[in-house]
C-alpha atoms as an extended CHARMM CRD file, in Angstrom:
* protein
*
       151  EXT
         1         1  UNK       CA              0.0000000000        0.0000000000        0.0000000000  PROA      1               0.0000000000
         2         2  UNK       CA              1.5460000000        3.2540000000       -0.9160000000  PROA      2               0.0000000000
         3         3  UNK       CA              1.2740000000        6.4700000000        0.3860000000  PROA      3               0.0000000000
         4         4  UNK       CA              2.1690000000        9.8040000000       -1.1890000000  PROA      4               0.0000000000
         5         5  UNK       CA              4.1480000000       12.5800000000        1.0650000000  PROA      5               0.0000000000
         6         6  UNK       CA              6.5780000000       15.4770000000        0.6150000000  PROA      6               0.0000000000
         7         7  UNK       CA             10.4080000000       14.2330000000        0.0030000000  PROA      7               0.0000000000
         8         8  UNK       CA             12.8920000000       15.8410000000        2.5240000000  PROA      8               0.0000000000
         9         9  UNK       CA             15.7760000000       17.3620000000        0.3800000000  PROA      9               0.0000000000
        10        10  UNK       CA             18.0510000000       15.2310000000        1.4470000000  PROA      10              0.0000000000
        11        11  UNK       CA             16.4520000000       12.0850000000       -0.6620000000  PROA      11              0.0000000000
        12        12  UNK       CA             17.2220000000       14.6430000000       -3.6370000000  PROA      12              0.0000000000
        13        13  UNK       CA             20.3490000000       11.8470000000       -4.7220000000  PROA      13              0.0000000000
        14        14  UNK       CA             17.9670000000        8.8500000000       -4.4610000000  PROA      14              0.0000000000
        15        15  UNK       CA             15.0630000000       10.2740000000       -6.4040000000  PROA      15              0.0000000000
        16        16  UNK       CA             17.2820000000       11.1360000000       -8.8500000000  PROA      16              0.0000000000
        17        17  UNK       CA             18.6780000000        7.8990000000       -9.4100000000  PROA      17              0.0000000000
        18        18  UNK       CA             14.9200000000        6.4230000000       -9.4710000000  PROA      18              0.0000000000
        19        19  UNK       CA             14.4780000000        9.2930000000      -12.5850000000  PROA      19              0.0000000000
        20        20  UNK       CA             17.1130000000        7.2730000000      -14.4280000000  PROA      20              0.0000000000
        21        21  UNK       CA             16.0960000000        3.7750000000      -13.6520000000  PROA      21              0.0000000000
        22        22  UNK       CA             12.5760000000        4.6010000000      -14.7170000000  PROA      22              0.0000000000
        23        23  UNK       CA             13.8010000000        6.3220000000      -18.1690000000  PROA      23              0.0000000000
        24        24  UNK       CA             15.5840000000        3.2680000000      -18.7820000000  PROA      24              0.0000000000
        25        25  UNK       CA             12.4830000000        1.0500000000      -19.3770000000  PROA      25              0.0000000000
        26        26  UNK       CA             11.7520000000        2.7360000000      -22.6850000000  PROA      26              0.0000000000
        27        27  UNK       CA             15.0400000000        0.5620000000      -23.6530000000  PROA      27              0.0000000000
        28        28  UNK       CA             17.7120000000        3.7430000000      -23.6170000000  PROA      28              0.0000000000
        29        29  UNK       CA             21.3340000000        2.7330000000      -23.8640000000  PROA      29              0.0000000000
        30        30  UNK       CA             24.2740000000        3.9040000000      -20.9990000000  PROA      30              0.0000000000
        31        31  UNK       CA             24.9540000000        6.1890000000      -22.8340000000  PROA      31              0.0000000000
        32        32  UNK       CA             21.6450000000        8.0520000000      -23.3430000000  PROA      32              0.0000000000
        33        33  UNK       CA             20.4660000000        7.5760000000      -19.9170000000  PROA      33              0.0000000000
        34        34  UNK       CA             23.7780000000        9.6230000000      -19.1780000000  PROA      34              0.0000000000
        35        35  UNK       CA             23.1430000000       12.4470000000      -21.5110000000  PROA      35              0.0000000000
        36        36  UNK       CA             19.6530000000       12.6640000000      -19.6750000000  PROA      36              0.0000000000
        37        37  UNK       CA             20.9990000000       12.8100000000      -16.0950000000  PROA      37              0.0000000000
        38        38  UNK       CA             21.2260000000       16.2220000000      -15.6140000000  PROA      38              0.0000000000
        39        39  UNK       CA             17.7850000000       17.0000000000      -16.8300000000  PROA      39              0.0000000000
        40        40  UNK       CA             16.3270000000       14.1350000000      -14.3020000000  PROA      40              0.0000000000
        41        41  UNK       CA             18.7450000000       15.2910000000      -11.3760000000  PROA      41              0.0000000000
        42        42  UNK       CA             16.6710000000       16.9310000000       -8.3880000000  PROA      42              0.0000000000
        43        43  UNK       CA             18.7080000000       18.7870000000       -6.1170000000  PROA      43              0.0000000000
        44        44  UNK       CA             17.9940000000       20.0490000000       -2.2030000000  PROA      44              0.0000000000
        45        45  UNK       CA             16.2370000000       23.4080000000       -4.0250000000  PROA      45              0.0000000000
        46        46  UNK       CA             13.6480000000       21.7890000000       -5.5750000000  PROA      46              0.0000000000
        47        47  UNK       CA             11.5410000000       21.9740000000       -3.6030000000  PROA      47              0.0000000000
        48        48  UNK       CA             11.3420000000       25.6370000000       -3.0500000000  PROA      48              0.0000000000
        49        49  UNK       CA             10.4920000000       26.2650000000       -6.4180000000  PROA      49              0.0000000000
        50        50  UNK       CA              8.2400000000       23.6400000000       -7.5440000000  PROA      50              0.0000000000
        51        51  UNK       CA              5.7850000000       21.3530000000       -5.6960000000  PROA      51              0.0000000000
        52        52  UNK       CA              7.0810000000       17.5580000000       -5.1740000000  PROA      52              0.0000000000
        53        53  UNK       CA              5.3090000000       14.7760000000       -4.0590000000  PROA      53              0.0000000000
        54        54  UNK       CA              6.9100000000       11.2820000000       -3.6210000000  PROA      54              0.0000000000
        55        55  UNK       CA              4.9510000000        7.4830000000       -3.2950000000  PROA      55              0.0000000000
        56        56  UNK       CA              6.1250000000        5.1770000000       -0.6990000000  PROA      56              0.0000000000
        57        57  UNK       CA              5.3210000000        1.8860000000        0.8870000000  PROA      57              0.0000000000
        58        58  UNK       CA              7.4920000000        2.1440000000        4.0920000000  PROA      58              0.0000000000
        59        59  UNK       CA             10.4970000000        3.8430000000        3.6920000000  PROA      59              0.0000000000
        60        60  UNK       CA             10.8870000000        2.3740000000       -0.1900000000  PROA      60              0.0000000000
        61        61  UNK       CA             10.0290000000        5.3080000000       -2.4900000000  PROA      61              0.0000000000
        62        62  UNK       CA              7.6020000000        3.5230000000       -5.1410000000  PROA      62              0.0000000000
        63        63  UNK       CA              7.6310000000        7.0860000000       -7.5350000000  PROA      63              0.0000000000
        64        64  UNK       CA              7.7160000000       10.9310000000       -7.5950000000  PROA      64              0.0000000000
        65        65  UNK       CA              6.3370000000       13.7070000000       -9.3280000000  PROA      65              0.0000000000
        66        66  UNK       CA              6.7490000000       17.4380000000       -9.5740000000  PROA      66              0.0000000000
        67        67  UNK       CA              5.1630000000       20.1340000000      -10.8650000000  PROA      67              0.0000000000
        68        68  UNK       CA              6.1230000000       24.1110000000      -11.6690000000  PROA      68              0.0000000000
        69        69  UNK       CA              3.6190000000       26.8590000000      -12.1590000000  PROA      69              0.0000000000
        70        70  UNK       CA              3.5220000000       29.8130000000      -13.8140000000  PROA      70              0.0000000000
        71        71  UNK       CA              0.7850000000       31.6410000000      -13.5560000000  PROA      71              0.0000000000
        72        72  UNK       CA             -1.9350000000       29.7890000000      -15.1830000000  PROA      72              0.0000000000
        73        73  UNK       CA              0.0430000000       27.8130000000      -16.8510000000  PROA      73              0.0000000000
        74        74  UNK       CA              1.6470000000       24.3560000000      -14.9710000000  PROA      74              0.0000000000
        75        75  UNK       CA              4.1090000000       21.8750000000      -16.1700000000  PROA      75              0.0000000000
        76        76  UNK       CA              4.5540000000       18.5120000000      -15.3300000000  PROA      76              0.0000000000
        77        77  UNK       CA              8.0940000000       18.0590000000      -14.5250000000  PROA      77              0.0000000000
        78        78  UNK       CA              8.8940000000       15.0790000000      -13.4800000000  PROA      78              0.0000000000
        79        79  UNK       CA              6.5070000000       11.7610000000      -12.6210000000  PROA      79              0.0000000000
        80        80  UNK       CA              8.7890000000        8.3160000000      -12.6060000000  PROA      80              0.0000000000
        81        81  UNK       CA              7.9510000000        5.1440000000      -11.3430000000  PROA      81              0.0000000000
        82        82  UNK       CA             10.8860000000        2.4540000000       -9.9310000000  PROA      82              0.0000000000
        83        83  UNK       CA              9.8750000000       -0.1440000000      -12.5820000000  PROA      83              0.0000000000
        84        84  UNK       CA              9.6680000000       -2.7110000000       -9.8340000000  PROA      84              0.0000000000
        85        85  UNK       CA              6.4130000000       -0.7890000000       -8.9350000000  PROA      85              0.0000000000
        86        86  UNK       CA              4.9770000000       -0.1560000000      -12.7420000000  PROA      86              0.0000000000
        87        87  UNK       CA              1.0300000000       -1.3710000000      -13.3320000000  PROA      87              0.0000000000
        88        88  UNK       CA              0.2300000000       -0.8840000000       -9.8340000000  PROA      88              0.0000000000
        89        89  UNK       CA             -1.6390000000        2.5860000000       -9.9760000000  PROA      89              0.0000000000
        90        90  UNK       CA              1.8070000000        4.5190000000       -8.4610000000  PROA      90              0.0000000000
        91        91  UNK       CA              1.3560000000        6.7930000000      -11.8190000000  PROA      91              0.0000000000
        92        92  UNK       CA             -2.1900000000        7.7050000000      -11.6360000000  PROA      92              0.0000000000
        93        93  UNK       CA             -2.3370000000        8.6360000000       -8.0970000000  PROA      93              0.0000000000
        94        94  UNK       CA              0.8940000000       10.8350000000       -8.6540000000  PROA      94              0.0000000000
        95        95  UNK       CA             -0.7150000000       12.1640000000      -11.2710000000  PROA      95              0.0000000000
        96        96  UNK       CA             -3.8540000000       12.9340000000       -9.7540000000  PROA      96              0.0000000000
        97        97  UNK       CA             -1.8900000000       14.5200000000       -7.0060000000  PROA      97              0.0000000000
        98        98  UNK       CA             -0.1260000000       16.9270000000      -10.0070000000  PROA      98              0.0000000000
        99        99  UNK       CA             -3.4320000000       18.0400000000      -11.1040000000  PROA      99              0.0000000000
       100       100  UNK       CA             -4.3410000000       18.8170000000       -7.7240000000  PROA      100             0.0000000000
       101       101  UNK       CA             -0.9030000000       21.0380000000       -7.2970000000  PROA      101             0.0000000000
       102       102  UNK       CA             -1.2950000000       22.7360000000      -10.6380000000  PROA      102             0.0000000000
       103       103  UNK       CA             -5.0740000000       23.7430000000       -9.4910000000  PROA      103             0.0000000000
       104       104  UNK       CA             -3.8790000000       24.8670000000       -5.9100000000  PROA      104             0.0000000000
       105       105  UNK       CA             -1.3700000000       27.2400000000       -7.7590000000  PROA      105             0.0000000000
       106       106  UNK       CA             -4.1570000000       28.5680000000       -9.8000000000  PROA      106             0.0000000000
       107       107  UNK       CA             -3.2600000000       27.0380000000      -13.1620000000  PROA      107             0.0000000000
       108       108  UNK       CA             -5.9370000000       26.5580000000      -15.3410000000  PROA      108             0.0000000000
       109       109  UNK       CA             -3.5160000000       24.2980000000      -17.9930000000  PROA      109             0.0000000000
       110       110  UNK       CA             -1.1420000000       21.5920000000      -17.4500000000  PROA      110             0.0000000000
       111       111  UNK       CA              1.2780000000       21.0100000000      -20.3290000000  PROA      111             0.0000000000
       112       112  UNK       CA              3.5110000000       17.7970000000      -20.3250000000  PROA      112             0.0000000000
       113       113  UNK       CA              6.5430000000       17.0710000000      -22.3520000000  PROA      113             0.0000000000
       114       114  UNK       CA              6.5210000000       13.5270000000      -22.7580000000  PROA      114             0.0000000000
       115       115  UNK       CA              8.9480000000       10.4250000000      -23.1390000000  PROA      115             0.0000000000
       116       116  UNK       CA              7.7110000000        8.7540000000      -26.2420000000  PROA      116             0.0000000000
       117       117  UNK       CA              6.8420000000        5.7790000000      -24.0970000000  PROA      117             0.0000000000
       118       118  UNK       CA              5.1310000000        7.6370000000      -21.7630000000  PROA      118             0.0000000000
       119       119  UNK       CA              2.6270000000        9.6830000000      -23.8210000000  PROA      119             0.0000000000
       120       120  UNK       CA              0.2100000000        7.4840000000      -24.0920000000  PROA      120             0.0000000000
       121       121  UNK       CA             -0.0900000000        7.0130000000      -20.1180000000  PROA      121             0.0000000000
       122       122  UNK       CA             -0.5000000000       10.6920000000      -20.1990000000  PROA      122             0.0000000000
       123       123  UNK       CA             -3.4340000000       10.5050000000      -23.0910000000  PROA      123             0.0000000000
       124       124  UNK       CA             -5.2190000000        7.5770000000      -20.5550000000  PROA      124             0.0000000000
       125       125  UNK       CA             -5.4240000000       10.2990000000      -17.9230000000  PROA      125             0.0000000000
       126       126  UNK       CA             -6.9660000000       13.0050000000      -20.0320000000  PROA      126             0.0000000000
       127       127  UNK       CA             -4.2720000000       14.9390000000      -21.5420000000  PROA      127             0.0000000000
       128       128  UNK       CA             -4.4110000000       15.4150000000      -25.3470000000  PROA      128             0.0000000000
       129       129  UNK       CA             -1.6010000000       16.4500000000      -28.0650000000  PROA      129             0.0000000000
       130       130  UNK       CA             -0.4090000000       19.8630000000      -28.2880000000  PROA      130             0.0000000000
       131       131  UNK       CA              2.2520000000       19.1370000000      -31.0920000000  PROA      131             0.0000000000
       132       132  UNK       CA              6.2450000000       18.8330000000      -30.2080000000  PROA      132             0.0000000000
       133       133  UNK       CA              9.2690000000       20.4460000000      -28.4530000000  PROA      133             0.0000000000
       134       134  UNK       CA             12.6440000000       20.0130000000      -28.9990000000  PROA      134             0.0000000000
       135       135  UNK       CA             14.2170000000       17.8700000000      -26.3300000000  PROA      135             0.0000000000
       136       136  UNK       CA             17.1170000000       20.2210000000      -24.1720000000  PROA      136             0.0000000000
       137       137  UNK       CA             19.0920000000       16.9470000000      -24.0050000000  PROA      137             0.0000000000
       138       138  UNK       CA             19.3450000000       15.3870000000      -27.2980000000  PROA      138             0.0000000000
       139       139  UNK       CA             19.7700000000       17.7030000000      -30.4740000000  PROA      139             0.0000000000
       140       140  UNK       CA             17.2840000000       17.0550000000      -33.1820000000  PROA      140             0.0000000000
       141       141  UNK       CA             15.2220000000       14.7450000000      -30.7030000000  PROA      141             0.0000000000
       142       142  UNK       CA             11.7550000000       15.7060000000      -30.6450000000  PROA      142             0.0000000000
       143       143  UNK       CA              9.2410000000       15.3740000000      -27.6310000000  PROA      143             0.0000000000
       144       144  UNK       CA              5.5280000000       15.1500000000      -27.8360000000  PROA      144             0.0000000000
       145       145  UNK       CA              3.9230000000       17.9310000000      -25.4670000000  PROA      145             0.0000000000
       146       146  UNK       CA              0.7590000000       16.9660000000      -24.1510000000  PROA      146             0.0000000000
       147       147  UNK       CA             -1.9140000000       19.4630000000      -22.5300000000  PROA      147             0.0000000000
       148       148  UNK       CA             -4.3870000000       18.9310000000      -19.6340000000  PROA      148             0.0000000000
       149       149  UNK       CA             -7.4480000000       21.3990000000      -19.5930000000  PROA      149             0.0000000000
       150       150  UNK       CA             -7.9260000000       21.9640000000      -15.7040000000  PROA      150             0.0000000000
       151       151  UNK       CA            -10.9500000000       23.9820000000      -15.3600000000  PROA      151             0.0000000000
């Protein structure tokens, strides 16, 4: 049974290495997965400036998600699953919880820049195409961007 809480910022290293081993899933190579590191490192500050949420049974952390805001316009960050804990509703209650955070700080939209393996999950929960972005880590890599109509 997992429950969702607020990280402390010093499990910053350990969610960031459960970023990675979730990416890896999609069947990325070493060296990919090590291009993408710095875009799926959190760090202590984090949490000031975005809202994080983490799932846990115990003290194993099952996933995490975070969200920004600006204004009325939210982006989901971050929401990664340890693949020993995929297909067992971890993702839709973190992402429930997002939608929740990205209403709270007034957003009316909720864009997501998706793994290709992940869009679809994103498409189950609502969220509809909104065209592509140009990934930061990979040059000439394209990301779909998915949108969420909150209100």
């Amino acid at each position: 049974m997992s429950k969702l809480r607020t990280p402390q910022p010093e499990l910053a290293a350990a969610l960031s290495e459960l970023c990675l081993r979730s990416k890896a899933v999609w069947g990325y190579d070493a060296a990919f997965l090590e291009a993408c590191r710095p875009a799926l490192t959190l760090t202590a500050e984090d949490g000031k400036d975005s809202d994080l949420q983490i799932a846990v049974d115990g003290e194993r952390i099952l996933g995490l998600a975070q969200v920004r805001s600006d204004g009325q316009i939210a982006e989901l960050d971050k929401l990664f699953i340890d693949p020993d804990a995929r297909a067992a509703g971890i993702g839709r209650s973190l992402f429930a919880w997002c939608v929740e955070a990205a209403l709270n700080r007034g957003a009316t939209v909720m864009t997501i820049d998706a793994d290709p393996g992940a869009a679809d999950f994103y498409r189950r929960m609502g969220a509809v195409d909104d065209g592509v972005i140009a990934s930061t880590v990979i040059p000439g890599r394209f990301l779909p961007r998915l949108k969420l109509e909150l209100r």
